[in-house]
Coordinates of C-alpha atoms in Angstrom, one line a residue:
X13 CA 107.4 89.9 64.1
X14 CA 105.4 87.7 66.5
X15 CA 108.2 85.2 66.5
X16 CA 110.7 87.9 67.4
X17 CA 108.5 89.2 70.2
X18 CA 107.9 85.7 71.5
X19 CA 111.7 85.3 71.9
X20 CA 111.8 88.5 74.0
X21 CA 109.2 87.1 76.4
X22 CA 111.5 84.3 77.6
X23 CA 111.8 84.9 81.4
X24 CA 115.5 84.1 81.6
X25 CA 117.4 86.9 79.7
X26 CA 120.5 84.7 79.4
X27 CA 118.7 82.7 76.8
X28 CA 119.0 85.6 74.3
X29 CA 121.4 84.3 71.7
X30 CA 122.2 87.3 69.5
X31 CA 125.7 87.0 68.1
X32 CA 128.0 89.8 69.1
X33 CA 129.0 90.2 65.4
X34 CA 125.5 91.5 64.6
X35 CA 125.8 94.5 67.0
X36 CA 126.2 98.0 65.6
X37 CA 127.5 101.3 66.8
X38 CA 126.3 102.3 70.3
X39 CA 125.4 98.7 71.2
X40 CA 128.9 97.2 70.4
X41 CA 130.6 100.2 72.0
X42 CA 128.6 99.7 75.3
X43 CA 129.2 95.9 75.5
X44 CA 130.3 95.1 79.0
X45 CA 130.5 98.8 80.0
X46 CA 129.6 99.7 83.6
X47 CA 129.3 103.4 82.8
X48 CA 126.0 104.7 84.0
X49 CA 125.6 107.1 81.1
X50 CA 126.1 104.2 78.6
X51 CA 123.6 102.0 80.4
X52 CA 121.1 104.8 80.3
X53 CA 121.6 105.2 76.6
X54 CA 121.0 101.4 76.1
X55 CA 117.8 101.5 78.2
X56 CA 116.6 104.5 76.1
X57 CA 117.4 102.7 72.9
X58 CA 115.4 99.7 74.1
X59 CA 112.4 101.9 75.1
X60 CA 112.5 103.6 71.6
X61 CA 112.6 100.2 69.9
X62 CA 109.7 98.8 72.0
X63 CA 107.6 101.9 71.3
X64 CA 108.2 101.6 67.6
X65 CA 107.6 97.8 67.6
X66 CA 111.2 97.2 66.4
X67 CA 111.5 93.8 68.2
X68 CA 114.8 92.8 66.5
X69 CA 116.6 95.9 67.8
X70 CA 115.0 95.7 71.2
X71 CA 116.2 92.1 71.5
X72 CA 119.7 93.2 70.6
X73 CA 119.7 95.9 73.2
X74 CA 118.5 93.5 75.8
X75 CA 121.2 91.1 74.9
X76 CA 123.8 93.8 75.5
X77 CA 122.1 94.8 78.8
X78 CA 122.2 91.1 79.8
X79 CA 125.9 91.1 79.4
X80 CA 126.2 94.1 81.8
X81 CA 123.6 93.1 84.4
X82 CA 124.4 91.2 87.5
X83 CA 122.3 90.9 90.7
X84 CA 125.5 90.4 92.7
X85 CA 127.9 92.8 90.9
X86 CA 128.6 96.5 91.1
X87 CA 125.8 99.0 91.9
X88 CA 125.3 99.8 88.2
X89 CA 125.2 96.1 87.3
X90 CA 122.6 95.4 90.0
X91 CA 120.4 98.3 89.0
X92 CA 120.7 97.3 85.3
X93 CA 119.5 93.8 86.2
X94 CA 116.2 95.2 87.5
X95 CA 115.7 97.4 84.5
X96 CA 116.2 94.4 82.3
X97 CA 113.6 92.4 84.1
X98 CA 111.2 95.4 83.8
X99 CA 111.8 95.7 80.1
X100 CA 111.2 91.9 79.6
X101 CA 107.9 92.2 81.5
X102 CA 106.9 95.1 79.4
X103 CA 107.8 93.3 76.2
X104 CA 105.5 90.4 77.2
X105 CA 102.6 92.7 77.0
X106 CA 102.8 92.9 73.2
X107 CA 103.2 89.2 72.8
X108 CA 100.4 86.6 72.0
X109 CA 98.0 85.5 74.7
X110 CA 100.4 82.8 76.1
X111 CA 103.0 85.5 76.8
X112 CA 100.4 87.8 78.2
X113 CA 99.3 85.0 80.6
X114 CA 102.9 84.5 81.7
X115 CA 103.4 88.2 82.2
X116 CA 100.3 88.7 84.3
X117 CA 100.7 85.6 86.4
X118 CA 104.4 86.4 87.0
X119 CA 103.7 89.9 88.2
X120 CA 100.9 88.7 90.5
X121 CA 103.2 86.0 91.8
X122 CA 105.9 88.6 92.6
X123 CA 103.3 90.8 94.4
X124 CA 101.8 87.9 96.3
X125 CA 105.2 86.5 97.2
X126 CA 106.7 89.7 98.6
X127 CA 108.5 88.9 101.8
X128 CA 106.6 89.3 105.0
X129 CA 108.7 90.8 107.8
X130 CA 108.5 90.4 111.5
X131 CA 108.2 93.6 113.6
X132 CA 112.0 93.2 114.4
X133 CA 112.8 92.8 110.7
X134 CA 110.7 95.8 109.9
X135 CA 112.6 97.9 112.4
X136 CA 115.9 96.8 110.9
X137 CA 114.5 97.6 107.4
X138 CA 113.7 101.2 108.6
X139 CA 117.0 101.6 110.3
X140 CA 119.1 100.4 107.4
X141 CA 119.3 103.7 105.6
X142 CA 117.6 107.0 106.6
X143 CA 115.1 106.7 103.8
X144 CA 112.2 106.4 106.2
X145 CA 113.7 107.7 109.5
X146 CA 114.4 111.1 107.9
X147 CA 110.6 111.6 107.2
X148 CA 109.7 110.2 110.6
X149 CA 112.0 112.6 112.4
X150 CA 111.1 115.7 110.4
X151 CA 107.3 115.0 110.7
X152 CA 107.4 114.1 114.4
X153 CA 109.3 117.4 115.1
X154 CA 106.7 119.4 113.2
X155 CA 103.8 117.6 114.8
X156 CA 105.2 118.1 118.3
X157 CA 105.6 121.8 117.7
X158 CA 102.1 122.2 116.2
X159 CA 100.3 120.5 119.0
X160 CA 102.0 122.3 121.9
X161 CA 99.3 123.2 124.5
X162 CA 96.8 120.7 123.2
X163 CA 95.6 118.1 125.6
X164 CA 94.0 115.8 123.0
X165 CA 95.5 114.9 119.6
X166 CA 94.0 112.8 116.8
X167 CA 96.4 111.5 114.0
X168 CA 95.1 110.2 110.7
X169 CA 98.0 108.1 109.6
X170 CA 98.3 107.5 105.9
X171 CA 101.6 105.7 105.5
X172 CA 103.1 102.4 104.4
X173 CA 105.4 101.6 107.3
X174 CA 102.9 100.0 109.8
X175 CA 103.1 102.5 112.6
X176 CA 106.9 102.5 112.9
X177 CA 106.9 106.3 113.1
X178 CA 104.9 106.5 116.3
X179 CA 107.0 105.1 119.2
X180 CA 109.4 108.0 118.8
X181 CA 106.6 110.5 118.9
X182 CA 104.9 108.8 121.9
X183 CA 108.3 109.0 123.7
X184 CA 108.6 112.7 122.9
X185 CA 105.0 113.4 124.1
X186 CA 105.7 111.6 127.3
X187 CA 108.5 114.2 128.1
X188 CA 106.4 117.3 127.4
X189 CA 106.7 119.8 130.3
X190 CA 103.0 120.2 130.5
X191 CA 102.4 116.5 130.4
X192 CA 101.5 114.2 127.5
X193 CA 98.2 114.7 125.6
X194 CA 95.7 112.0 125.0
X195 CA 96.7 110.5 121.7
X196 CA 94.4 108.8 119.2
X197 CA 95.7 107.3 115.9
X198 CA 93.4 106.2 113.1
X199 CA 94.6 104.1 110.2
X200 CA 92.6 102.9 107.1
X201 CA 92.0 99.2 106.7
X202 CA 93.5 99.2 103.2
X203 CA 97.0 100.2 102.1
X204 CA 98.9 100.3 98.9
X205 CA 100.1 96.8 97.9
X206 CA 103.8 97.7 98.3
X207 CA 106.7 96.8 100.5
X208 CA 107.3 96.7 103.4
X209 CA 104.8 94.0 104.2
X210 CA 104.3 92.7 107.8
X211 CA 103.6 89.2 109.0
X212 CA 101.4 90.4 111.9
X213 CA 98.0 92.0 111.7
X214 CA 97.1 95.7 112.2
X215 CA 95.5 94.7 115.5
X216 CA 98.9 93.3 116.6
X217 CA 100.5 96.6 115.7
X218 CA 97.8 98.4 117.7
X219 CA 98.5 96.1 120.7
X220 CA 102.2 96.8 120.6
X221 CA 101.7 100.6 120.3
X222 CA 99.2 100.6 123.1
X223 CA 101.6 98.7 125.4
X224 CA 104.4 101.1 124.5
X225 CA 102.2 104.2 125.2
X226 CA 101.1 102.7 128.5
X227 CA 104.8 102.2 129.5
X228 CA 105.3 105.9 128.9
X229 CA 102.0 107.0 130.6
X230 CA 100.6 108.4 127.4
X231 CA 96.8 108.0 127.2
X232 CA 96.3 106.1 123.9
X233 CA 93.6 104.9 121.5
X234 CA 94.1 103.1 118.1
X235 CA 91.4 102.8 115.6
X236 CA 91.3 100.9 112.3
X237 CA 88.8 102.5 110.0
X238 CA 87.1 99.9 107.9
X239 CA 86.6 101.5 104.5
X240 CA 85.8 100.1 101.1
X241 CA 88.9 98.6 99.5
X242 CA 90.0 99.6 96.0
X243 CA 88.9 97.2 93.3
X244 CA 92.3 97.3 91.6
X245 CA 95.8 98.6 92.3
X246 CA 94.7 102.2 92.2
X247 CA 92.8 104.0 94.9
X248 CA 89.5 105.1 93.5
X249 CA 87.2 108.0 94.5
X250 CA 84.9 105.7 96.4
X251 CA 87.8 104.6 98.6
X252 CA 88.8 108.2 99.2
X253 CA 85.3 109.2 100.1
X254 CA 85.0 106.4 102.7
X255 CA 88.5 107.1 104.0
X256 CA 87.9 110.8 104.6
X257 CA 84.4 110.6 106.0
X258 CA 84.2 112.8 109.1
X259 CA 81.7 110.4 110.7
X260 CA 83.9 107.3 110.2
X261 CA 86.9 109.3 111.5
X262 CA 84.9 110.3 114.6
X263 CA 86.3 113.8 114.5
X264 CA 86.0 115.6 117.9
X265 CA 86.0 119.4 118.4
X266 CA 88.3 119.2 121.4
X267 CA 91.1 117.3 119.5
X268 CA 93.9 118.7 117.3
X269 CA 93.7 116.8 114.1
X270 CA 97.0 115.8 112.5
X271 CA 97.1 114.3 109.0
X272 CA 100.2 112.3 108.3
X273 CA 101.0 111.4 104.6
X274 CA 104.1 109.4 104.3
X275 CA 104.8 107.9 100.9
X276 CA 101.1 107.9 100.2
X277 CA 100.1 110.5 97.6
X278 CA 102.1 108.8 94.8
X279 CA 99.6 105.9 94.9
X280 CA 96.6 108.1 94.1
X281 CA 96.0 108.1 90.3
X282 CA 95.7 111.6 88.8
X283 CA 93.1 110.9 86.2
X284 CA 90.5 113.7 86.0
X285 CA 87.0 113.2 87.4
X286 CA 83.8 114.4 85.9
X287 CA 84.5 118.0 86.9
X288 CA 88.0 117.8 85.4
X289 CA 89.6 117.8 88.9
X290 CA 92.2 115.1 89.3
X291 CA 91.8 112.5 92.0
X292 CA 95.0 113.6 93.7
X293 CA 93.8 117.2 93.9
X294 CA 90.3 116.1 95.0
X295 CA 92.0 114.1 97.8
X296 CA 93.8 117.3 99.0
X297 CA 90.6 119.3 98.9
X298 CA 88.9 116.6 101.0
X299 CA 91.8 116.7 103.5
X300 CA 91.5 120.5 103.8
X301 CA 87.7 120.2 104.4
X302 CA 88.5 118.3 107.6
X303 CA 90.3 121.5 108.9
X304 CA 93.4 119.8 110.2
X305 CA 95.7 121.4 112.6
X306 CA 98.7 120.3 110.6
X307 CA 99.4 118.2 107.5
X308 CA 102.8 116.6 107.0
X309 CA 103.7 115.3 103.5
X310 CA 106.8 113.2 103.0
X311 CA 107.8 111.3 99.9
X312 CA 110.7 110.5 97.5
X313 CA 111.9 113.5 95.5
X314 CA 111.7 112.4 91.9
X315 CA 109.4 112.7 88.9
X316 CA 108.4 109.1 87.9
X317 CA 105.0 109.7 86.4
X318 CA 105.6 110.8 82.9
X319 CA 103.4 109.3 80.2
X320 CA 106.6 108.8 78.2
X321 CA 108.4 105.5 78.8
X322 CA 111.8 107.1 77.8
X323 CA 111.2 110.0 80.3
X324 CA 110.4 107.5 83.1
X325 CA 113.5 105.4 82.4
X326 CA 115.7 108.5 82.5
X327 CA 114.1 109.7 85.7
X328 CA 114.4 106.2 87.2
X329 CA 118.1 105.8 86.3
X330 CA 118.9 109.2 87.6
X331 CA 117.1 108.6 90.9
X332 CA 117.1 105.0 91.9
X333 CA 120.8 104.6 91.6
X334 CA 120.9 106.2 95.0
X335 CA 119.8 103.3 97.2
X336 CA 122.0 100.8 95.2
X337 CA 125.0 103.1 95.7
X338 CA 124.2 103.6 99.4
X339 CA 124.0 99.9 100.0
X340 CA 127.4 99.5 98.4
X341 CA 129.0 101.6 101.2
X342 CA 128.2 99.3 104.1
X343 CA 126.7 95.9 103.0
X344 CA 128.7 93.1 101.3
X345 CA 127.7 92.2 97.7
X346 CA 126.3 88.8 98.8
X347 CA 124.4 90.2 101.8
X348 CA 120.9 88.7 101.9
X349 CA 119.6 91.9 103.6
X350 CA 121.0 94.0 100.8
X351 CA 119.4 91.8 98.1
X352 CA 116.1 91.9 99.9
X353 CA 116.2 95.7 100.1
X354 CA 117.3 96.0 96.5
X355 CA 114.4 93.7 95.5
X356 CA 111.9 96.1 97.0
X357 CA 113.4 98.9 94.9
X358 CA 113.5 96.5 91.9
X359 CA 109.8 95.8 92.2
X360 CA 109.2 99.5 92.0
X361 CA 111.3 99.7 88.8
X362 CA 109.2 96.8 87.4
X363 CA 106.0 98.7 88.0
X364 CA 107.2 102.0 86.7
X365 CA 108.7 100.6 83.5
X366 CA 106.7 97.4 82.9
X367 CA 103.2 98.7 83.2
X368 CA 100.8 101.4 82.0
X369 CA 97.3 102.4 83.0
X370 CA 95.9 101.5 86.4
X371 CA 98.4 98.7 86.8
X372 CA 101.2 101.3 87.1
X373 CA 100.7 102.3 90.7
X374 CA 104.0 104.0 91.2
X375 CA 103.2 107.6 90.2
X376 CA 105.7 109.6 92.2
X377 CA 105.9 113.3 91.7
X378 CA 108.8 115.6 92.8
X379 CA 108.7 117.7 96.0
X380 CA 108.4 120.8 93.8
X381 CA 105.3 119.5 92.1
X382 CA 103.8 118.3 95.4
X383 CA 104.4 121.7 96.9
X384 CA 102.6 123.3 94.0
X385 CA 99.7 121.0 94.5
X386 CA 99.5 121.8 98.2
X387 CA 99.4 125.5 97.5
X388 CA 96.8 125.2 94.8
X389 CA 94.7 123.2 97.4
X390 CA 94.9 126.3 99.7
X391 CA 97.5 125.1 102.1
X392 CA 100.3 127.3 103.5
X393 CA 103.7 125.8 104.3
X394 CA 105.1 126.1 107.8
X395 CA 108.9 126.0 108.5
X396 CA 110.7 123.3 110.4
X397 CA 112.1 124.7 113.6
X398 CA 115.7 124.5 114.6
X399 CA 115.0 121.9 117.2
X400 CA 113.7 119.6 114.5
X401 CA 116.7 120.3 112.3
X402 CA 119.1 119.4 115.1
X403 CA 117.2 116.1 115.6
X404 CA 117.3 115.2 111.9
X405 CA 121.1 116.0 111.8
X406 CA 121.7 113.9 114.8
X407 CA 119.8 110.9 113.3
X408 CA 121.8 111.2 110.1
X409 CA 125.1 110.9 112.0
X410 CA 124.2 107.3 112.7
X411 CA 124.4 106.5 109.0
X412 CA 127.1 106.7 106.3
X413 CA 128.8 110.0 105.7
X414 CA 127.2 110.4 102.3
X415 CA 123.8 111.4 103.7
X416 CA 123.0 115.0 104.2
X417 CA 120.2 117.5 104.7
X418 CA 119.3 120.8 103.1
X419 CA 116.5 123.3 103.0
X420 CA 115.0 123.9 99.6
X421 CA 112.1 126.4 99.4
X422 CA 109.3 124.9 101.6
X423 CA 111.0 121.5 101.8
X424 CA 113.5 119.8 104.0
X425 CA 115.4 117.4 101.8
X426 CA 117.4 114.3 102.5
X427 CA 120.4 114.0 100.2
X428 CA 122.9 111.3 99.2
X429 CA 126.2 112.7 97.9
X430 CA 124.4 115.9 97.2
X431 CA 121.5 114.4 95.3
X432 CA 117.9 114.8 96.5
X433 CA 116.3 111.6 97.7
X434 CA 113.4 112.3 100.1
X435 CA 111.5 115.5 100.9
X436 CA 109.5 116.5 104.0
X437 CA 107.0 119.3 104.2
X438 CA 104.5 120.7 106.7
X439 CA 101.3 122.6 106.0
X440 CA 98.3 124.3 107.5
X441 CA 95.0 125.3 105.8
X442 CA 94.9 128.9 104.7

């Protein structure tokens, strides 16, 4: 068994040398197939084999997947190549110590070597598809509506896109009939270790935003809140307590407090605390205790946090095909930009499939589940106004025709060919 598992830990999958004649039933039938349903079945067969320690069958499935996967092929082939990598990483976890060392160092290498973007490259990254711009547009519209009549606004920005959301808001505030408010933005000193990563400091981002606000005659402050960093990939309670400390936030009675959560809640582990309340729910309780004027929550609309590997693979396949398919509509197969963006999605797949415990930081919940959490934390949803809907529709017209928007209960949802991809919600304490 150890010899078989060691063979699976080889980092280059094209070294698998299982003869085609040894394949059986579903494996032989799917050899070379680009059908998404067939690929999903193969991935589930592999997950089942790994969970039952059947290394021989797992290796056979990986050999078939390797004959389908291609990082420069059709969307299904490109997606499969990242799933194959994730399964190899996962397999390495059950190998002897040498394989474990390879596995750990390889993942840390990937994380440390994630590409650092310039501000211009980050802007291009955000503009490539409406994955982020949809949330920016919906959130900014809700924020503008909520702070009408307020002369001072404080935004606690919990997001992963390095302030790219705020120039559009600053521009909108500059055009208010009653004049712009004084705007203060606070960001934490720590962020999830995920793309996009920037090659300039937070202070440089602050400087650029301040200059932009000055050019629009918007009074502006930017504050980086130095809080205790997480000791591992997950955000711990100590970090949250320091993050949401009213004293550190310098809350002021004459300011309208806005809390902006963009692709953030998923990185909070949901393990229960001593009082059986999960960390994610405690975080929302703490947010509510700050009595914000509005809370906006935006994230990807999928359930990727199941304890079952098979369930996570199914959810991943049925969700993460969307960006791979979208890129196919307007970027050449050998486009460096396309490969870089796909790599960011691929690293997410590696984490969701390849890891368990605190090392699995991608713990995305669907919009439906997030909405339920917000209601249980005593928040009430507020609708997106028609002006905001028009702005979102206008922004989507700049992209491929497959993108759309719909209302779904309390959510505004970005769709690709009718499939949910990103949700946006707005809330007030109740």
